[in-house]
C-alpha cells in the first residue's frame, strides 16, 4: 500500500497561513510558501556542530552534508512538535522540549533541479546545546533520509560554506544564516570581565533595602497565622517561576547552586533574583543570560545505549527574545491559531480559554511526552487546562497552609479570606475569595493569588500568582478617610463647568500597609500601590479596593526622590522636600481617579465614556489628571482647614521633584507622558523657574493659578470626550524640554538608582 503524500500548509509571502493545504510535491512545483524546521546540535566542549549526509535518493541536494536534522512542518502540525519528531525519526534522538532553543526564523527562496523544484520556505531554526559530542554509535539513522553523520568545528563549517564547497548544501553565511555562527561566537567567546561589569551596572540601578513592620499590634493568634501565610506566599514564588517559562525553575536552581563558585556567577544569581527570569525588566526584557549559562540535564535513554557512556547531557534552553505568551500558551502558537481554535469552541469554553485562570496546551505535545501512538482527538491541537490542575501539587500545598492559618487566626474577616482563598486554589473559582479580600478588615493584611495579567503579552488574558503581606497602618488609613469623606465636596468644587459635575462619586476603599513580605510576580521595579480585583463581575457590582505600601514609598522617597531633589531642585527649596507631603499627594492622586468625568454625554447627546472617546490618549491624560487635580485638591482641603497649612510649600516642591522621577521611566509610558505634560505646562506659565545653575524652583505666587488652569484644561477635554484637543495637548507638552534634558543628564552622571530591591527579614526568618 502506498503511503499518502505529506500535505503542507500554504502560507502568504509574509508567512501567514492561508487556510489552504496541498501535497508536498505540488507545493514545490508551484513555488508555494510553506514552513519547515532546522535543528542544529552543538557540542559545547569541542565547539562542534553535528552534520548529516543526505541520502542519495533525496529529491533535493542528494549526498551533500547538511543541517543536523530538518524537515517540513506537515499541515496542522506545530513547529516545536515537528522539530522533536524529525530528530527522533532521522537520528534516533528523543529530547524533551526544553532542549530546543528557537534562535531565528530564516526565509529560504531558491530554485533547483532545472526549475522543477521551487523552494519558498520559512524555517524555524532551533539550537540544541549538548555538553559533549554524542558518540556516533549512539545514533539510529533513518536510511531513506540520512546516510551518515559527523561532527565539524563551527568555524571550519562556516569557512566551507563561505567558499561554497560542493560537498555541502549551500547557506549564505553573510546573509540571514550567518546568525547561527554569530550567536555561537558571541556566546562562547564572551569576555567574562566585560559581562561582569555590565551586570554590576544593571544591579546598581536598584537600591538594596530592608523592609519590616511592627508586629506589636497583632494578636498572638494572628502572629501564629502569619507563619503559615508567609509559607503559602513562598509557594506563589514557585508557581510564578514556572509561569514565566518552562525551563525557568531549573535555571533558578542551577544559578543558586553555582552562585558561590565565582564572582561572575554570584552576579548572575543576584540579578536573576531581581528579575526572576533571564530577561531584564528595566531593559525592555532584553536577556542578560543565555542558554550557555543554563542548567545541565542528563538523559540516559535519549539515544541508543553505548557501553561506558553515561548518556546525553544538554543545557535547558530559553530563547533570547522573551516569549510574548510566557508559559501560558505553547511556545510555537500564534494568535491566528488561537483565534481559529477559539471560534470552534462552545460559548462557555471560549470564556474559559480567554479567562484569567487557565493555560493552553497541545495534544500533540502530550502524545510525544507520553510516548503514545499518535491518535489526535478532534480536529484541533489546542486544549484548556485550569490552573487548579496545571499547578495542582503546588496549589494543594498553598491551600493546606492557608487553611491552617485560617484555623489559627482570631480575626473574622481574615479567617474568611484565608479559608475562601484556600478553597479557590483547588476549585479555580476565585469570586468569593475576591469579595472576602475587598471586605477584609484586619490588622494583618493579606493579598494572595492570581491577579495581574502583564506577563501575558500575547493577549493579556492570563493571571500570574503573587502575594503581598503587611501590617495595616491605622493612622495613615484614617487619614485616607478624610479624602474619602470629602470626595463629593471636591467634585462639587472642581475647576470646570458645573454642567459636567457628577452628583454621585465613588471612592475605592483604600488600605495603607507596611509591607513585610512579597512573592510571586513582584519582579523588577517595585509597586507602590495596587488596585484589585480585575474580575469585571466584581468591579461592576462592588467596585475595587486599593492597597498602598507605605514603607515601599518611604524607601523610594529616601533612596531615589531625595537624591533627585538634591540634583535638580534649587538649593534654597530643598528643605521643602519631605515624605509626608509626597505620600499625602500619592494618596490624593489615587482618590482623584474617582472624581471628574467618567461617563459622559457627547455634544450630540450620545452617552459614552472618557476611555472610549480618548482611546490611546486616555491613560496619559488620566494619570496627569489624577496628579494635577490631586495637587489642586490638597490646596482646596487646606483652604477648608481640613489639612494643615504647613503642607503648602512642601507639597509643591515635593511634586516638582516627583516630576523628574517619573520622566525617567521614559515618555513612552503613561506616567512619564503625564508628568512631562505637567512639568512643561507649569514651566511655560512661570510656576516652575529654571535657574542659571540648571536647577528648578517653584514660584509660589504663580503655582496655584497654573495648577488650576491645567486642571481645568484636562477636565474639560475629558468632559467633552475631545480626542483631537487631547492629542494636540500631548503633542505640544509631552516633550523633553531643555530643563528636563539637563536634569536627566545630571541624574545619569550621579547614577541615582532607578528603583529598589527589597529583602524581608521577618519573612526570611520564618522561611528558614
C-alpha angles and dihedrals in degrees: 000000000000117000115242112254115259114258122219131202111248114228134198118250088265092055102258122136115258094198090244125111127192139183112277094244092054092048091057092041093053096037094238118174112248141155136260139166130237118198120193120192111207125189110214099200095054098027089232134145122216114236129191126209110230116237117258091241094062117121091223129044097347117198094008126125112252148158117326089254135346141164147154122278103240120227110285094011126117130236102244094043089051092049092052092045095049091052091051095046099042102035106015094242119139113198133170120240094260090069091067123083117188102219103173145330116248127198112211117193116178144132123220141162092052093306095308094108115053113183118196100163137166106208124199101211115211129188122207111194116205124180096229135012113278110245108257091233089061092070123092104202123208101231097208089057110024131037100179145348132216140171121239131178110261091233092052091047091050090053092051091050092046091057091043095239108203093227093066134067103251122251124171103242090185091053131055094312091063086079090079092061094039091055093050091044094050092046099049102031094048118137109239092203093055092046091049091053092050091050092048089053092048092049093047090064087074119069109217111234136177117222124201139154136207109261093189093101093058122096115239089252092054090048087056091046089051091066092060093042092055090049090051090049088055089059088058085062092056091051094046093053088056093045091055095059135333097245092041096097092054090046089053094050091047095050091046092049093050099038094104097049095082143356089249093054090048090056092049090053093046094052093041090056090056094049099031089214138049090267122089115233095203093049099057090269096300111166115253092184132042135207087268087069093048137104122290117229128191124216115187095185104039092108141012111310112260121196114255093003113117094207143259118329116195139170117252100242135221129177122251089229110067107243110247092219094048107201094318095092135029107282092236096049118111129199093258094056089049094049094048091050093044092052089056092058131092116258095258091048091050088055091053093045091056094035128113098247111054141073127217120231141176127249089209092057092048089052092050093047093048093045089232123155110265107265108148114203112221126349098284127076097205126085138171127250118186117227090243087065101033094053095026101139094043094046091047088055093048091045091053091050093049092049089052090050090047091052091053100041118096096197106100095210093048092046090054093047095049095048094044092048091048088053092046092056089062100035097041089224109118101173099102094041091052091052089049089051092052091050095045111135108172140117090240106064119201131184113176136154142051111328126131121065101196093110091064098077091166098066108343090236105116125078126220123218118250141159135206118183121184149146116255114247100220096189094053092042089054090051087056089058087066090061094042092050092050101043093104090049089052092047091051091052099042113136095252140089111296091231088071097051122110127231095210125042126183122213116203106232108252129203122193116210141178103232116229101169140008131180144166117035096014096113128144118354112028121239120238096199139359134205118210162226107033093196104118092208091062095040089053095048102033110010119229138287131229133215121197121199105216100183091049088053090049092051092049090047093052100040100034114015098046095050089046090051091049090054100039112023121081111264096240091056100045093094088067093065105099137157096235094063093039091055094040089055091048089055092045090049090057093047092049091062082073097058132060126045119338109142106034141183112230122223088260090057096254120138117236142140131256090239093055094047100044094041111171092012093054101088097048093045094045091051090049090048094052089049102046096035086048089059091046090049093053089053090048093050090049089052088052090052089243093118130035120269088226089077093063103092097028094054092056096045093044088050090053091053089048091056090065092047094056097042087060089069086068134253091268091075125076096238092047091049092048092050094048089052092052097043094049094046092051091044092051091050091052093246089118115047124201113212133206091262090059094253128124131227136183120250099216092198093060106031098082095054093044093050090049094048093051091045089053092047095052096041091051093050089050094046091052094042084231105174095171095056090043090055093048093048092052092043091054100042106027094085136107100254119194096269090051093047092051092046093050091048091052092049091052092050094052092039101227108190116259095213145346133265110209131207120194115216094184094048094042092051090054092050094050 
